[in-house]
Amino acid sequence: MKAIVLLEDGLMFSGNSFGYEGETIGEVVFNTSHTGYQEILTDPSYKGQIVTMTYPHIGNYGINSEDMESESPHVSGFIVKEYSKIYSNWRADKSLDKYFKENHIIGIEGVDTRCIVKHIREKGAMKGIISTVNDKKELLLRKLKSAPDIVGRDLVKEVTCQKVHKFSQFPNFPVSQFLSVVVMDFGVKTNILRSLCNVNLNPVVVPANTSFEKILSLKPKGILLSNGPGDPEGVTYAIETVKKLISDIGHRTSDIGLPLFGICLGHQILGLAMGGKTYKLKFGHHGSNQPIKNLKTSRIEISAENHNFAVDLKTLDDVIPTYMNLNDGTLEGMEHKKLPVFSVQFHPEASPGPHDTGYLFEKFAGMVKKYAKKK
């Protein structure tokens, strides 16, 4: 079926649809990963976004039940150069087309994705609409104008869990409470939870609006602030809770204080909770091949990233920068000068490089174990 994609500044492309039929609106971004489209589709951080893939051939290994980062896809739409109607992988359960139909996701192929990417790089990320039912430009532009912007919008409430629950890679295996860590779920990826389990930590996942008092009542040995979608300034309730957590950590002996680790949106919320500011990037960082510099070792590492906002280091006190993005010089990591609090903008669980930054979970586990022994 014929389909069109229209950007809010009037740039329009025609192509063919796959998956669900209808209309969808979201912020159009591009992802530079060569593989991993299933992980991208099911990453809650993409809520509210239409993703353009720079790799030209998508769908060739289908969809399987093991590589999901959440229970369902979260993208608003999907733009590719060529969709592969034939898939081949020994783990595949179904085609990407079937998966999209089941989950009401609209895809479009046969468009000039290089042109879209170049346009976004020059003009910045912007809202767009994919339609299989309407090609009237003026009508679609009016719909785009009235659609909500991502700035200031709380998308976390749409992806967070609804109740406290424990995560285990092996559900029938008894879980010890000795090294339990609370994960504030702003849209947590499953592989973050797996990565915690791999370093012998036991994740207790709580909704994003869980109170400071409730979190401490769970008697955690550490706190992880997860990834998630959208503008961190829109998640005011979480910022206030993290402020209280930092204050509580500060009242403990810093050498054995409750460790806190932030990832992606969690990193940004931590920055805001410590009195800093965030700002929107021109077109964000989306891909599994982002070069970053470890400022402690001067080592260059490859990271996976998915964010549209960044923390402004100049607005923070008592913080040491630990990582820098080599493409644009933005802050990629920080740690508190006195407290056991640190965070990264990238995704150490995503295994780019292939495992350049996975050691950060070991670092967090070491801090948790130290705290648990001193208690």
XYZ file of C-alpha atoms in Angstrom:
375
model
C 0.000 0.000 0.000
C 1.180 3.523 -0.790
C 2.255 5.676 2.137
C 3.807 9.081 2.767
C 5.988 10.582 5.465
C 5.780 14.329 6.040
C 8.018 16.451 8.278
C 6.643 19.532 10.010
C 8.709 21.887 7.844
C 6.964 20.534 4.732
C 9.500 18.001 3.432
C 7.513 15.036 2.087
C 8.416 11.550 0.835
C 6.353 8.819 -0.823
C 6.888 5.128 -0.280
C 5.165 1.834 0.507
C 3.799 0.806 3.864
C 4.387 -2.385 5.804
C 2.882 -3.450 9.081
C -0.197 -1.623 10.342
C -2.192 0.861 8.268
C -3.330 4.307 9.376
C -1.591 7.442 10.646
C 0.996 8.080 13.317
C 2.796 11.171 14.616
C 6.079 11.432 16.489
C 9.437 13.167 16.631
C 11.532 11.916 13.712
C 15.038 10.781 14.696
C 17.636 8.564 13.030
C 19.525 5.559 14.373
C 22.961 4.617 13.004
C 23.030 0.979 14.181
C 23.732 -1.707 11.584
C 21.896 -4.399 13.545
C 19.592 -4.543 16.540
C 16.358 -3.176 15.101
C 14.337 -5.424 17.428
C 16.058 -3.981 20.492
C 15.469 -0.469 19.143
C 11.769 -1.100 18.533
C 11.195 -2.452 22.050
C 13.315 0.129 23.903
C 10.863 2.265 25.960
C 13.199 5.243 25.482
C 11.811 5.586 21.919
C 8.286 6.332 23.123
C 6.884 9.202 21.060
C 9.470 8.913 18.282
C 9.470 7.825 14.640
C 12.795 6.102 13.991
C 14.641 6.316 10.675
C 17.237 3.570 10.204
C 20.406 4.579 8.355
C 21.267 0.965 7.530
C 19.472 0.353 4.211
C 18.199 -3.226 4.616
C 15.932 -3.957 7.604
C 13.895 -7.027 8.554
C 16.161 -9.741 7.162
C 16.424 -11.679 10.446
C 12.812 -11.276 11.529
C 11.619 -11.047 15.146
C 12.341 -13.472 17.984
C 11.047 -13.748 21.545
C 14.459 -13.567 23.257
C 15.788 -10.148 22.236
C 12.934 -7.990 23.505
C 13.909 -5.021 25.684
C 10.292 -4.775 26.889
C 7.001 -6.560 26.338
C 5.974 -4.521 23.289
C 7.328 -2.007 20.752
C 7.304 1.659 21.775
C 8.222 3.523 18.593
C 5.529 5.655 17.011
C 6.622 4.635 13.512
C 9.498 3.172 11.502
C 11.188 4.476 8.328
C 13.549 2.268 6.282
C 15.122 2.295 2.851
C 14.207 -1.315 2.081
C 12.111 -3.752 4.108
C 13.083 -7.398 3.607
C 9.970 -9.485 2.990
C 12.041 -12.655 3.410
C 13.607 -13.267 6.816
C 16.059 -15.956 7.851
C 17.274 -16.670 11.372
C 17.145 -19.878 13.397
C 15.605 -18.023 16.358
C 13.048 -16.035 14.364
C 9.376 -16.443 15.302
C 7.784 -14.110 12.755
C 8.413 -11.368 10.218
C 8.772 -7.713 11.120
C 5.648 -7.011 9.047
C 3.568 -9.444 11.110
C 4.979 -8.074 14.366
C 4.019 -4.540 13.333
C 0.497 -5.624 12.366
C 0.036 -7.331 15.757
C 1.209 -4.240 17.637
C -0.326 -1.481 15.458
C 3.003 -0.021 14.337
C 3.193 1.699 10.937
C 6.299 1.231 8.807
C 7.253 2.861 5.527
C 9.898 1.717 3.037
C 11.170 2.889 -0.313
C 12.006 6.415 0.824
C 15.330 8.248 0.622
C 16.507 7.715 4.196
C 19.850 9.407 3.498
C 17.991 12.567 2.532
C 15.887 12.419 5.715
C 18.980 11.955 7.881
C 20.844 14.792 6.173
C 17.810 17.052 6.569
C 17.489 16.293 10.295
C 21.213 16.843 10.819
C 20.950 20.271 9.205
C 17.549 21.384 10.517
C 17.298 19.379 13.743
C 14.897 16.683 14.910
C 11.274 17.599 14.260
C 7.794 16.162 14.340
C 6.635 14.009 11.454
C 3.631 11.999 10.341
C 3.364 8.698 8.463
C 0.050 8.080 6.715
C -1.358 5.286 4.592
C -4.823 6.853 4.415
C -4.214 10.473 3.456
C -1.831 12.295 1.129
C -3.251 15.818 1.466
C -0.249 17.831 2.594
C -2.077 20.797 4.119
C -4.372 18.579 6.193
C -1.439 16.521 7.481
C 0.535 19.672 8.306
C -2.373 20.944 10.417
C -2.368 17.663 12.328
C 1.362 18.012 12.916
C 1.017 21.584 14.163
C -1.556 20.520 16.769
C 0.406 17.471 17.972
C 2.179 17.822 21.355
C 5.904 18.577 21.369
C 8.374 16.329 23.176
C 9.839 19.235 25.202
C 8.396 19.389 28.726
C 6.228 16.319 28.145
C 6.163 13.456 30.649
C 6.470 10.278 28.580
C 7.782 8.228 31.517
C 4.284 7.783 32.947
C 3.347 5.946 29.734
C 6.106 3.322 29.974
C 6.832 2.775 33.682
C 5.634 -0.343 35.498
C 2.461 -0.212 37.572
C 3.613 -2.001 40.717
C 6.723 -3.073 42.615
C 8.131 -6.378 41.388
C 11.290 -8.444 41.569
C 13.199 -9.402 38.450
C 15.031 -12.694 38.040
C 16.591 -14.317 35.002
C 15.548 -17.636 36.527
C 12.036 -17.177 37.992
C 12.036 -20.498 39.840
C 15.383 -19.823 41.512
C 15.170 -18.403 45.066
C 16.360 -14.784 45.227
C 18.434 -13.545 48.156
C 17.551 -10.168 49.671
C 21.153 -9.555 50.738
C 22.165 -7.597 47.641
C 18.846 -6.199 46.467
C 18.911 -2.927 44.540
C 15.927 -0.737 43.769
C 15.520 0.150 40.094
C 13.458 3.284 39.526
C 11.674 2.369 36.304
C 11.574 5.324 33.930
C 11.356 2.862 31.006
C 13.970 0.302 31.981
C 15.400 -2.036 29.355
C 15.351 -5.736 30.199
C 19.070 -6.045 29.524
C 19.830 -3.546 32.300
C 18.035 -5.873 34.701
C 19.891 -8.879 33.267
C 23.190 -7.025 33.630
C 22.465 -6.405 37.315
C 21.734 -10.102 37.789
C 24.984 -10.978 36.007
C 26.956 -9.180 38.741
C 24.949 -10.945 41.477
C 22.588 -8.102 42.280
C 18.863 -8.632 42.745
C 16.740 -5.929 41.056
C 13.531 -4.750 42.701
C 11.747 -2.645 40.086
C 9.518 0.193 41.280
C 7.248 2.621 39.384
C 8.718 6.015 38.513
C 6.435 7.825 40.987
C 7.423 5.667 43.966
C 8.048 7.835 47.022
C 11.353 8.284 48.816
C 9.861 6.650 51.916
C 8.635 3.608 49.997
C 12.025 3.126 48.347
C 13.866 3.151 51.680
C 11.278 0.807 53.207
C 12.425 -1.828 50.709
C 15.861 -1.708 52.416
C 17.925 -1.604 49.213
C 21.710 -1.848 49.152
C 21.807 0.388 46.080
C 19.630 2.501 43.773
C 19.626 2.477 39.965
C 17.938 5.238 37.977
C 16.969 3.700 34.652
C 16.793 4.904 31.079
C 13.538 6.277 29.707
C 11.939 8.514 27.065
C 11.574 12.218 26.529
C 12.442 15.373 28.412
C 13.776 14.820 31.958
C 12.336 18.167 33.085
C 8.856 16.729 32.555
C 9.394 14.063 35.226
C 9.189 16.442 38.195
C 8.076 13.828 40.738
C 11.129 11.664 40.053
C 13.481 14.651 40.313
C 12.095 15.446 43.767
C 12.469 11.833 44.911
C 16.074 11.684 43.705
C 16.805 14.960 45.519
C 15.681 13.307 48.754
C 17.757 10.198 48.006
C 20.882 12.302 47.446
C 20.233 14.227 50.660
C 19.804 10.956 52.536
C 23.047 9.598 51.076
C 24.791 12.809 52.136
C 23.726 12.303 55.742
C 25.361 8.884 55.810
C 29.118 8.408 56.002
C 30.190 9.049 52.412
C 32.621 6.128 52.441
C 29.804 3.644 53.014
C 26.783 5.581 51.771
C 23.963 3.996 49.762
C 25.313 3.788 46.164
C 23.333 5.413 43.345
C 23.864 4.723 39.633
C 22.063 6.561 36.807
C 21.788 5.498 33.153
C 20.617 7.728 30.256
C 17.422 9.485 31.435
C 18.459 8.479 34.954
C 21.701 10.397 34.385
C 19.741 13.476 33.307
C 17.312 13.261 36.237
C 20.283 12.941 38.576
C 21.796 16.085 37.060
C 18.562 18.021 37.600
C 18.216 16.683 41.149
C 21.704 17.980 41.968
C 20.731 21.469 40.848
C 21.961 21.353 37.270
C 20.220 21.994 33.970
C 19.563 19.960 30.840
C 19.139 21.072 27.242
C 17.810 19.564 24.018
C 20.342 18.394 21.443
C 19.881 19.366 17.806
C 19.235 15.805 16.608
C 20.243 13.622 19.556
C 22.442 10.550 19.751
C 20.864 7.319 18.527
C 22.991 4.307 17.632
C 25.324 1.569 18.816
C 28.532 3.139 17.505
C 29.032 6.392 19.434
C 32.683 7.117 20.362
C 33.260 8.375 23.900
C 36.405 9.231 25.836
C 36.972 7.904 29.339
C 38.401 11.018 30.992
C 40.063 9.002 33.758
C 41.980 6.612 31.511
C 41.991 8.579 28.213
C 40.744 5.367 26.592
C 38.326 5.646 23.665
C 35.294 3.389 24.066
C 32.360 2.599 21.777
C 28.942 3.144 23.314
C 25.280 2.633 22.500
C 23.113 5.711 22.957
C 19.546 6.904 22.637
C 18.833 10.374 23.972
C 17.688 13.801 22.800
C 18.733 15.767 25.896
C 22.042 16.333 27.678
C 23.247 17.548 31.071
C 24.995 20.930 31.148
C 28.151 20.322 33.192
C 28.704 24.069 33.724
C 25.558 24.221 35.872
C 26.751 21.594 38.361
C 28.931 21.819 41.469
C 30.560 18.907 43.350
C 30.638 16.819 40.185
C 33.562 15.370 38.220
C 33.056 14.642 34.485
C 34.040 11.071 33.632
C 33.131 10.632 29.939
C 32.854 12.900 26.909
C 31.216 12.322 23.533
C 33.857 12.705 20.816
C 31.382 13.726 18.121
C 30.102 16.870 19.819
C 31.891 17.177 23.174
C 28.760 16.678 25.282
C 28.880 15.221 28.786
C 28.581 11.418 28.813
C 29.258 10.627 32.456
C 29.820 12.142 35.884
C 30.411 11.246 39.501
C 29.945 13.115 42.762
C 33.124 14.400 44.384
C 32.190 13.077 47.837
C 29.220 10.725 47.613
C 28.910 7.216 46.075
C 26.842 8.628 43.219
C 27.691 8.282 39.520
C 25.951 8.162 36.168
C 26.443 7.744 32.425
C 24.516 9.068 29.448
C 25.183 5.988 27.323
C 23.929 2.393 27.680
C 26.559 0.069 29.207
C 24.169 -2.896 28.967
C 23.848 -2.711 25.175
C 27.205 -4.403 24.483
C 28.667 -2.294 21.688
C 32.348 -2.638 20.983
C 31.218 -5.425 21.939
C 31.610 -5.012 25.711
C 33.528 -1.765 26.123
C 31.483 -0.303 28.985
C 29.993 -3.356 30.709
C 32.474 -2.912 33.566
C 30.252 -0.155 34.967
C 27.869 -2.754 36.359
C 30.821 -4.386 38.104
C 31.749 -0.981 39.527
C 28.206 -0.516 40.858
C 28.157 -4.049 42.274
C 31.445 -3.405 44.070
C 29.996 -0.292 45.708
C 26.824 -2.176 46.686
C 28.801 -5.028 48.245
C 30.972 -2.579 50.167
C 27.897 -0.821 51.506
C 26.230 -4.126 52.429
C 29.273 -5.270 54.431
C 29.472 -2.015 56.376
C 25.782 -2.078 57.301
